Amino acid sequence: MDFTIDQGSSIYRRRKRDRVGDMAKQYIEKGLLVPDHVITRLMMSELENRRSEPWLLDGFPRTLVQAEALDKICELDLVITLNIPFETLKDRLSRRWIHPHSGRVYNLDFNPPHVHGIDDITGEPLVQQEDDKPEAVAARLRQYKDVAKPVIELYKSRGVLHQFSGTETNKIWPYVYTLFSNKITPIQSKEAY
């Protein structure tokens, strides 16, 4: 009996998460930022399912509303922010193309397809999503800067924020890796035991 209830509630949570995911997808396809209430519901549902596991978030929380929701379920150990010039971000994101069926991502600067506009594996056409087009990227970056500033200040005041600046991943990453290595205990795989 308990198994049936757990299984049913698990299916219900998965369906609810799928509906919220579909809502988020509609915003993304239009090149818009996903509203707080949608992304927060999606993230909280996912994190609730991972309470006993360590995790790393990328791009969440972005707003104070999201940060407050996250505060209700956990206390963050470490927050990083990358200070990258606006033009660098805009150029990088605007040069991103994807293979829609697999989700493979290409970047024309540092991970180009072997044949321009064609997926390396299937030979099918690549597409540029609406939110990766230069105008949409510029609008998203401006909006992000406005809403993220209070979140950055919040985590700075708590003493968990670490900031890194630069334009090249290979120059920033060693500093981020060193921080992670010093702050987070490595996770041993079960096979190591």
JSON list of C-alpha atoms in Angstrom, two decimals:
[
{"chain": "A", "resi": 1, "resn": "MET", "atom": "CA", "xyz": [0.00, 0.00, 0.00]},
{"chain": "A", "resi": 2, "resn": "ASP", "atom": "CA", "xyz": [2.73, 2.51, 0.89]},
{"chain": "A", "resi": 3, "resn": "PHE", "atom": "CA", "xyz": [4.56, 1.69, -2.31]},
{"chain": "A", "resi": 4, "resn": "THR", "atom": "CA", "xyz": [1.48, 2.54, -4.35]},
{"chain": "A", "resi": 5, "resn": "ILE", "atom": "CA", "xyz": [1.04, 5.88, -2.56]},
{"chain": "A", "resi": 6, "resn": "ASP", "atom": "CA", "xyz": [4.70, 6.79, -3.00]},
{"chain": "A", "resi": 7, "resn": "GLN", "atom": "CA", "xyz": [4.66, 5.74, -6.62]},
{"chain": "A", "resi": 8, "resn": "GLY", "atom": "CA", "xyz": [1.49, 7.75, -7.25]},
{"chain": "A", "resi": 9, "resn": "SER", "atom": "CA", "xyz": [2.82, 10.87, -5.55]},
{"chain": "A", "resi": 10, "resn": "SER", "atom": "CA", "xyz": [6.06, 10.49, -7.50]},
{"chain": "A", "resi": 11, "resn": "ILE", "atom": "CA", "xyz": [4.12, 10.31, -10.76]},
{"chain": "A", "resi": 12, "resn": "TYR", "atom": "CA", "xyz": [2.04, 13.35, -9.69]},
{"chain": "A", "resi": 13, "resn": "ARG", "atom": "CA", "xyz": [5.19, 15.35, -8.88]},
{"chain": "A", "resi": 14, "resn": "ARG", "atom": "CA", "xyz": [6.75, 14.33, -12.20]},
{"chain": "A", "resi": 15, "resn": "ARG", "atom": "CA", "xyz": [3.62, 15.39, -14.16]},
{"chain": "A", "resi": 16, "resn": "LYS", "atom": "CA", "xyz": [3.47, 18.69, -12.27]},
{"chain": "A", "resi": 17, "resn": "ARG", "atom": "CA", "xyz": [7.18, 19.28, -12.99]},
{"chain": "A", "resi": 18, "resn": "ASP", "atom": "CA", "xyz": [6.60, 18.44, -16.67]},
{"chain": "A", "resi": 19, "resn": "ARG", "atom": "CA", "xyz": [3.74, 20.99, -16.89]},
{"chain": "A", "resi": 20, "resn": "VAL", "atom": "CA", "xyz": [5.92, 23.67, -15.30]},
{"chain": "A", "resi": 21, "resn": "GLY", "atom": "CA", "xyz": [8.77, 22.68, -17.63]},
{"chain": "A", "resi": 22, "resn": "ASP", "atom": "CA", "xyz": [6.46, 23.10, -20.63]},
{"chain": "A", "resi": 23, "resn": "MET", "atom": "CA", "xyz": [5.51, 26.57, -19.37]},
{"chain": "A", "resi": 24, "resn": "ALA", "atom": "CA", "xyz": [9.19, 27.49, -19.05]},
{"chain": "A", "resi": 25, "resn": "LYS", "atom": "CA", "xyz": [9.89, 26.21, -22.56]},
{"chain": "A", "resi": 26, "resn": "GLN", "atom": "CA", "xyz": [7.25, 28.54, -24.02]},
{"chain": "A", "resi": 27, "resn": "TYR", "atom": "CA", "xyz": [9.04, 31.59, -22.59]},
{"chain": "A", "resi": 28, "resn": "ILE", "atom": "CA", "xyz": [12.48, 30.38, -23.69]},
{"chain": "A", "resi": 29, "resn": "GLU", "atom": "CA", "xyz": [11.29, 29.73, -27.25]},
{"chain": "A", "resi": 30, "resn": "LYS", "atom": "CA", "xyz": [10.12, 33.36, -27.44]},
{"chain": "A", "resi": 31, "resn": "GLY", "atom": "CA", "xyz": [13.50, 34.65, -26.25]},
{"chain": "A", "resi": 32, "resn": "LEU", "atom": "CA", "xyz": [12.10, 35.79, -22.89]},
{"chain": "A", "resi": 33, "resn": "LEU", "atom": "CA", "xyz": [13.35, 35.22, -19.37]},
{"chain": "A", "resi": 34, "resn": "VAL", "atom": "CA", "xyz": [11.25, 32.64, -17.57]},
{"chain": "A", "resi": 35, "resn": "PRO", "atom": "CA", "xyz": [9.15, 34.42, -14.88]},
{"chain": "A", "resi": 36, "resn": "ASP", "atom": "CA", "xyz": [10.03, 33.91, -11.22]},
{"chain": "A", "resi": 37, "resn": "HIS", "atom": "CA", "xyz": [6.92, 31.92, -10.35]},
{"chain": "A", "resi": 38, "resn": "VAL", "atom": "CA", "xyz": [7.57, 29.39, -13.15]},
{"chain": "A", "resi": 39, "resn": "ILE", "atom": "CA", "xyz": [11.32, 28.87, -12.70]},
{"chain": "A", "resi": 40, "resn": "THR", "atom": "CA", "xyz": [11.03, 28.86, -8.91]},
{"chain": "A", "resi": 41, "resn": "ARG", "atom": "CA", "xyz": [8.35, 26.14, -8.96]},
{"chain": "A", "resi": 42, "resn": "LEU", "atom": "CA", "xyz": [10.44, 24.09, -11.36]},
{"chain": "A", "resi": 43, "resn": "MET", "atom": "CA", "xyz": [13.64, 24.45, -9.34]},
{"chain": "A", "resi": 44, "resn": "MET", "atom": "CA", "xyz": [12.07, 23.91, -5.93]},
{"chain": "A", "resi": 45, "resn": "SER", "atom": "CA", "xyz": [10.40, 20.73, -7.15]},
{"chain": "A", "resi": 46, "resn": "GLU", "atom": "CA", "xyz": [13.69, 19.42, -8.50]},
{"chain": "A", "resi": 47, "resn": "LEU", "atom": "CA", "xyz": [15.71, 20.38, -5.42]},
{"chain": "A", "resi": 48, "resn": "GLU", "atom": "CA", "xyz": [13.14, 18.86, -3.06]},
{"chain": "A", "resi": 49, "resn": "ASN", "atom": "CA", "xyz": [13.76, 15.54, -4.84]},
{"chain": "A", "resi": 50, "resn": "ARG", "atom": "CA", "xyz": [17.51, 15.90, -4.29]},
{"chain": "A", "resi": 51, "resn": "ARG", "atom": "CA", "xyz": [17.61, 16.85, -0.61]},
{"chain": "A", "resi": 52, "resn": "SER", "atom": "CA", "xyz": [19.94, 13.98, 0.27]},
{"chain": "A", "resi": 53, "resn": "GLU", "atom": "CA", "xyz": [22.32, 14.61, -2.65]},
{"chain": "A", "resi": 54, "resn": "PRO", "atom": "CA", "xyz": [24.95, 17.32, -3.15]},
{"chain": "A", "resi": 55, "resn": "TRP", "atom": "CA", "xyz": [24.20, 19.64, -6.07]},
{"chain": "A", "resi": 56, "resn": "LEU", "atom": "CA", "xyz": [25.52, 22.63, -7.95]},
{"chain": "A", "resi": 57, "resn": "LEU", "atom": "CA", "xyz": [23.22, 25.28, -9.42]},
{"chain": "A", "resi": 58, "resn": "ASP", "atom": "CA", "xyz": [24.09, 27.28, -12.52]},
{"chain": "A", "resi": 59, "resn": "GLY", "atom": "CA", "xyz": [22.06, 30.42, -13.14]},
{"chain": "A", "resi": 60, "resn": "PHE", "atom": "CA", "xyz": [19.72, 30.05, -10.17]},
{"chain": "A", "resi": 61, "resn": "PRO", "atom": "CA", "xyz": [18.77, 32.06, -8.19]},
{"chain": "A", "resi": 62, "resn": "ARG", "atom": "CA", "xyz": [18.75, 35.11, -10.43]},
{"chain": "A", "resi": 63, "resn": "THR", "atom": "CA", "xyz": [16.23, 37.24, -8.52]},
{"chain": "A", "resi": 64, "resn": "LEU", "atom": "CA", "xyz": [15.50, 38.02, -4.87]},
{"chain": "A", "resi": 65, "resn": "VAL", "atom": "CA", "xyz": [12.22, 36.09, -5.10]},
{"chain": "A", "resi": 66, "resn": "GLN", "atom": "CA", "xyz": [14.15, 33.02, -6.26]},
{"chain": "A", "resi": 67, "resn": "ALA", "atom": "CA", "xyz": [16.80, 33.51, -3.56]},
{"chain": "A", "resi": 68, "resn": "GLU", "atom": "CA", "xyz": [14.11, 33.76, -0.86]},
{"chain": "A", "resi": 69, "resn": "ALA", "atom": "CA", "xyz": [12.46, 30.54, -2.09]},
{"chain": "A", "resi": 70, "resn": "LEU", "atom": "CA", "xyz": [15.83, 28.79, -2.05]},
{"chain": "A", "resi": 71, "resn": "ASP", "atom": "CA", "xyz": [16.48, 30.04, 1.51]},
{"chain": "A", "resi": 72, "resn": "LYS", "atom": "CA", "xyz": [13.40, 28.12, 2.66]},
{"chain": "A", "resi": 73, "resn": "ILE", "atom": "CA", "xyz": [14.88, 24.75, 1.73]},
{"chain": "A", "resi": 74, "resn": "CYS", "atom": "CA", "xyz": [18.63, 25.15, 2.20]},
{"chain": "A", "resi": 75, "resn": "GLU", "atom": "CA", "xyz": [21.59, 27.28, 3.18]},
{"chain": "A", "resi": 76, "resn": "LEU", "atom": "CA", "xyz": [24.14, 27.87, 0.43]},
{"chain": "A", "resi": 77, "resn": "ASP", "atom": "CA", "xyz": [27.77, 27.04, 1.06]},
{"chain": "A", "resi": 78, "resn": "LEU", "atom": "CA", "xyz": [29.23, 28.99, -1.82]},
{"chain": "A", "resi": 79, "resn": "VAL", "atom": "CA", "xyz": [28.09, 31.40, -4.53]},
{"chain": "A", "resi": 80, "resn": "ILE", "atom": "CA", "xyz": [30.18, 32.58, -7.44]},
{"chain": "A", "resi": 81, "resn": "THR", "atom": "CA", "xyz": [29.56, 35.27, -10.01]},
{"chain": "A", "resi": 82, "resn": "LEU", "atom": "CA", "xyz": [31.52, 35.78, -13.18]},
{"chain": "A", "resi": 83, "resn": "ASN", "atom": "CA", "xyz": [32.06, 39.38, -14.25]},
{"chain": "A", "resi": 84, "resn": "ILE", "atom": "CA", "xyz": [32.33, 39.14, -18.01]},
{"chain": "A", "resi": 85, "resn": "PRO", "atom": "CA", "xyz": [32.04, 42.20, -20.27]},
{"chain": "A", "resi": 86, "resn": "PHE", "atom": "CA", "xyz": [28.61, 42.70, -21.90]},
{"chain": "A", "resi": 87, "resn": "GLU", "atom": "CA", "xyz": [29.98, 42.54, -25.46]},
{"chain": "A", "resi": 88, "resn": "THR", "atom": "CA", "xyz": [31.85, 39.30, -24.76]},
{"chain": "A", "resi": 89, "resn": "LEU", "atom": "CA", "xyz": [28.69, 37.64, -23.42]},
{"chain": "A", "resi": 90, "resn": "LYS", "atom": "CA", "xyz": [26.56, 38.96, -26.28]},
{"chain": "A", "resi": 91, "resn": "ASP", "atom": "CA", "xyz": [29.01, 37.75, -28.91]},
{"chain": "A", "resi": 92, "resn": "ARG", "atom": "CA", "xyz": [29.41, 34.31, -27.32]},
{"chain": "A", "resi": 93, "resn": "LEU", "atom": "CA", "xyz": [25.71, 33.67, -26.83]},
{"chain": "A", "resi": 94, "resn": "SER", "atom": "CA", "xyz": [24.84, 35.00, -30.28]},
{"chain": "A", "resi": 95, "resn": "ARG", "atom": "CA", "xyz": [27.20, 32.46, -31.87]},
{"chain": "A", "resi": 96, "resn": "ARG", "atom": "CA", "xyz": [25.45, 29.46, -30.28]},
{"chain": "A", "resi": 97, "resn": "TRP", "atom": "CA", "xyz": [23.62, 26.96, -32.51]},
{"chain": "A", "resi": 98, "resn": "ILE", "atom": "CA", "xyz": [21.90, 23.74, -31.52]},
{"chain": "A", "resi": 99, "resn": "HIS", "atom": "CA", "xyz": [20.76, 20.44, -32.95]},
{"chain": "A", "resi": 100, "resn": "PRO", "atom": "CA", "xyz": [17.08, 20.49, -31.89]},
{"chain": "A", "resi": 101, "resn": "HIS", "atom": "CA", "xyz": [16.52, 16.74, -31.62]},
{"chain": "A", "resi": 102, "resn": "SER", "atom": "CA", "xyz": [19.54, 15.91, -29.47]},
{"chain": "A", "resi": 103, "resn": "GLY", "atom": "CA", "xyz": [20.23, 19.22, -27.73]},
{"chain": "A", "resi": 104, "resn": "ARG", "atom": "CA", "xyz": [23.87, 19.22, -28.89]},
{"chain": "A", "resi": 105, "resn": "VAL", "atom": "CA", "xyz": [25.25, 22.74, -28.67]},
{"chain": "A", "resi": 106, "resn": "TYR", "atom": "CA", "xyz": [27.81, 24.27, -31.00]},
{"chain": "A", "resi": 107, "resn": "ASN", "atom": "CA", "xyz": [29.52, 27.62, -30.78]},
{"chain": "A", "resi": 108, "resn": "LEU", "atom": "CA", "xyz": [30.92, 29.08, -33.98]},
{"chain": "A", "resi": 109, "resn": "ASP", "atom": "CA", "xyz": [34.00, 30.38, -32.12]},
{"chain": "A", "resi": 110, "resn": "PHE", "atom": "CA", "xyz": [35.16, 27.54, -29.88]},
{"chain": "A", "resi": 111, "resn": "ASN", "atom": "CA", "xyz": [33.11, 24.45, -30.73]},
{"chain": "A", "resi": 112, "resn": "PRO", "atom": "CA", "xyz": [32.08, 24.83, -34.37]},
{"chain": "A", "resi": 113, "resn": "PRO", "atom": "CA", "xyz": [30.44, 22.01, -36.33]},
{"chain": "A", "resi": 114, "resn": "HIS", "atom": "CA", "xyz": [32.67, 20.33, -38.93]},
{"chain": "A", "resi": 115, "resn": "VAL", "atom": "CA", "xyz": [30.35, 21.66, -41.65]},
{"chain": "A", "resi": 116, "resn": "HIS", "atom": "CA", "xyz": [28.78, 25.09, -41.07]},
{"chain": "A", "resi": 117, "resn": "GLY", "atom": "CA", "xyz": [25.10, 24.77, -40.11]},
{"chain": "A", "resi": 118, "resn": "ILE", "atom": "CA", "xyz": [25.12, 20.95, -39.98]},
{"chain": "A", "resi": 119, "resn": "ASP", "atom": "CA", "xyz": [25.12, 18.62, -36.95]},
{"chain": "A", "resi": 120, "resn": "ASP", "atom": "CA", "xyz": [28.33, 16.55, -36.80]},
{"chain": "A", "resi": 121, "resn": "ILE", "atom": "CA", "xyz": [26.53, 13.31, -35.87]},
{"chain": "A", "resi": 122, "resn": "THR", "atom": "CA", "xyz": [23.30, 13.27, -37.87]},
{"chain": "A", "resi": 123, "resn": "GLY", "atom": "CA", "xyz": [23.99, 15.68, -40.74]},
{"chain": "A", "resi": 124, "resn": "GLU", "atom": "CA", "xyz": [20.74, 17.49, -39.90]},
{"chain": "A", "resi": 125, "resn": "PRO", "atom": "CA", "xyz": [20.49, 21.30, -39.90]},
{"chain": "A", "resi": 126, "resn": "LEU", "atom": "CA", "xyz": [21.38, 23.30, -36.81]},
{"chain": "A", "resi": 127, "resn": "VAL", "atom": "CA", "xyz": [19.16, 26.12, -35.60]},
{"chain": "A", "resi": 128, "resn": "GLN", "atom": "CA", "xyz": [19.69, 29.27, -33.65]},
{"chain": "A", "resi": 129, "resn": "GLN", "atom": "CA", "xyz": [17.07, 29.60, -30.92]},
{"chain": "A", "resi": 130, "resn": "GLU", "atom": "CA", "xyz": [15.18, 32.87, -30.66]},
{"chain": "A", "resi": 131, "resn": "ASP", "atom": "CA", "xyz": [16.79, 33.61, -27.29]},
{"chain": "A", "resi": 132, "resn": "ASP", "atom": "CA", "xyz": [20.28, 33.25, -28.84]},
{"chain": "A", "resi": 133, "resn": "LYS", "atom": "CA", "xyz": [19.74, 35.88, -31.54]},
{"chain": "A", "resi": 134, "resn": "PRO", "atom": "CA", "xyz": [21.76, 39.07, -30.91]},
{"chain": "A", "resi": 135, "resn": "GLU", "atom": "CA", "xyz": [18.78, 41.33, -30.15]},
{"chain": "A", "resi": 136, "resn": "ALA", "atom": "CA", "xyz": [17.28, 38.84, -27.68]},
{"chain": "A", "resi": 137, "resn": "VAL", "atom": "CA", "xyz": [20.65, 38.23, -26.02]},
{"chain": "A", "resi": 138, "resn": "ALA", "atom": "CA", "xyz": [21.22, 41.96, -25.52]},
{"chain": "A", "resi": 139, "resn": "ALA", "atom": "CA", "xyz": [17.75, 42.43, -24.01]},
{"chain": "A", "resi": 140, "resn": "ARG", "atom": "CA", "xyz": [18.16, 39.41, -21.70]},
{"chain": "A", "resi": 141, "resn": "LEU", "atom": "CA", "xyz": [21.58, 40.57, -20.50]},
{"chain": "A", "resi": 142, "resn": "ARG", "atom": "CA", "xyz": [20.27, 44.05, -19.66]},
{"chain": "A", "resi": 143, "resn": "GLN", "atom": "CA", "xyz": [17.32, 42.60, -17.79]},
{"chain": "A", "resi": 144, "resn": "TYR", "atom": "CA", "xyz": [19.53, 40.07, -15.99]},
{"chain": "A", "resi": 145, "resn": "LYS", "atom": "CA", "xyz": [21.91, 42.77, -14.77]},
{"chain": "A", "resi": 146, "resn": "ASP", "atom": "CA", "xyz": [19.06, 44.72, -13.18]},
{"chain": "A", "resi": 147, "resn": "VAL", "atom": "CA", "xyz": [17.50, 41.76, -11.35]},
{"chain": "A", "resi": 148, "resn": "ALA", "atom": "CA", "xyz": [20.75, 40.02, -10.38]},
{"chain": "A", "resi": 149, "resn": "LYS", "atom": "CA", "xyz": [22.38, 42.97, -8.63]},
{"chain": "A", "resi": 150, "resn": "PRO", "atom": "CA", "xyz": [20.30, 42.63, -5.41]},
{"chain": "A", "resi": 151, "resn": "VAL", "atom": "CA", "xyz": [20.97, 38.87, -5.33]},
{"chain": "A", "resi": 152, "resn": "ILE", "atom": "CA", "xyz": [24.70, 39.46, -5.64]},
{"chain": "A", "resi": 153, "resn": "GLU", "atom": "CA", "xyz": [24.52, 42.01, -2.82]},
{"chain": "A", "resi": 154, "resn": "LEU", "atom": "CA", "xyz": [22.55, 39.56, -0.65]},
{"chain": "A", "resi": 155, "resn": "TYR", "atom": "CA", "xyz": [25.14, 36.80, -0.97]},
{"chain": "A", "resi": 156, "resn": "LYS", "atom": "CA", "xyz": [27.98, 39.29, -0.60]},
{"chain": "A", "resi": 157, "resn": "SER", "atom": "CA", "xyz": [26.49, 40.44, 2.72]},
{"chain": "A", "resi": 158, "resn": "ARG", "atom": "CA", "xyz": [26.32, 36.81, 3.88]},
{"chain": "A", "resi": 159, "resn": "GLY", "atom": "CA", "xyz": [30.00, 36.26, 3.09]},
{"chain": "A", "resi": 160, "resn": "VAL", "atom": "CA", "xyz": [29.42, 33.40, 0.63]},
{"chain": "A", "resi": 161, "resn": "LEU", "atom": "CA", "xyz": [29.95, 35.32, -2.63]},
{"chain": "A", "resi": 162, "resn": "HIS", "atom": "CA", "xyz": [33.15, 34.99, -4.65]},
{"chain": "A", "resi": 163, "resn": "GLN", "atom": "CA", "xyz": [33.61, 37.06, -7.80]},
{"chain": "A", "resi": 164, "resn": "PHE", "atom": "CA", "xyz": [35.81, 36.33, -10.81]},
{"chain": "A", "resi": 165, "resn": "SER", "atom": "CA", "xyz": [36.45, 38.58, -13.80]},
{"chain": "A", "resi": 166, "resn": "GLY", "atom": "CA", "xyz": [37.72, 37.88, -17.29]},
{"chain": "A", "resi": 167, "resn": "THR", "atom": "CA", "xyz": [36.82, 37.07, -20.86]},
{"chain": "A", "resi": 168, "resn": "GLU", "atom": "CA", "xyz": [38.30, 33.60, -21.32]},
{"chain": "A", "resi": 169, "resn": "THR", "atom": "CA", "xyz": [37.14, 30.42, -19.64]},
{"chain": "A", "resi": 170, "resn": "ASN", "atom": "CA", "xyz": [40.60, 28.86, -19.58]},
{"chain": "A", "resi": 171, "resn": "LYS", "atom": "CA", "xyz": [41.91, 31.85, -17.61]},
{"chain": "A", "resi": 172, "resn": "ILE", "atom": "CA", "xyz": [39.01, 32.07, -15.12]},
{"chain": "A", "resi": 173, "resn": "TRP", "atom": "CA", "xyz": [38.45, 28.35, -14.53]},
{"chain": "A", "resi": 174, "resn": "PRO", "atom": "CA", "xyz": [41.68, 27.61, -12.60]},
{"chain": "A", "resi": 175, "resn": "TYR", "atom": "CA", "xyz": [40.67, 30.17, -9.96]},
{"chain": "A", "resi": 176, "resn": "VAL", "atom": "CA", "xyz": [37.12, 28.81, -9.74]},
{"chain": "A", "resi": 177, "resn": "TYR", "atom": "CA", "xyz": [38.45, 25.25, -9.52]},
{"chain": "A", "resi": 178, "resn": "THR", "atom": "CA", "xyz": [40.85, 26.20, -6.71]},
{"chain": "A", "resi": 179, "resn": "LEU", "atom": "CA", "xyz": [37.99, 27.81, -4.79]},
{"chain": "A", "resi": 180, "resn": "PHE", "atom": "CA", "xyz": [35.80, 24.73, -5.23]},
{"chain": "A", "resi": 181, "resn": "SER", "atom": "CA", "xyz": [38.66, 22.45, -4.22]},
{"chain": "A", "resi": 182, "resn": "ASN", "atom": "CA", "xyz": [39.26, 24.40, -1.01]},
{"chain": "A", "resi": 183, "resn": "LYS", "atom": "CA", "xyz": [35.61, 24.90, -0.03]},
{"chain": "A", "resi": 184, "resn": "ILE", "atom": "CA", "xyz": [33.84, 21.70, -1.06]},
{"chain": "A", "resi": 185, "resn": "THR", "atom": "CA", "xyz": [34.68, 18.21, 0.14]},
{"chain": "A", "resi": 186, "resn": "PRO", "atom": "CA", "xyz": [35.18, 15.88, -2.83]},
{"chain": "A", "resi": 187, "resn": "ILE", "atom": "CA", "xyz": [32.47, 13.27, -3.28]},
{"chain": "A", "resi": 188, "resn": "GLN", "atom": "CA", "xyz": [33.72, 9.71, -3.42]},
{"chain": "A", "resi": 189, "resn": "SER", "atom": "CA", "xyz": [31.91, 7.45, -5.85]},
{"chain": "A", "resi": 190, "resn": "LYS", "atom": "CA", "xyz": [30.41, 4.25, -4.43]},
{"chain": "A", "resi": 191, "resn": "GLU", "atom": "CA", "xyz": [32.81, 2.26, -6.64]},
{"chain": "A", "resi": 192, "resn": "ALA", "atom": "CA", "xyz": [35.76, 3.68, -4.67]},
{"chain": "A", "resi": 193, "resn": "TYR", "atom": "CA", "xyz": [34.66, 1.86, -1.52]}
]
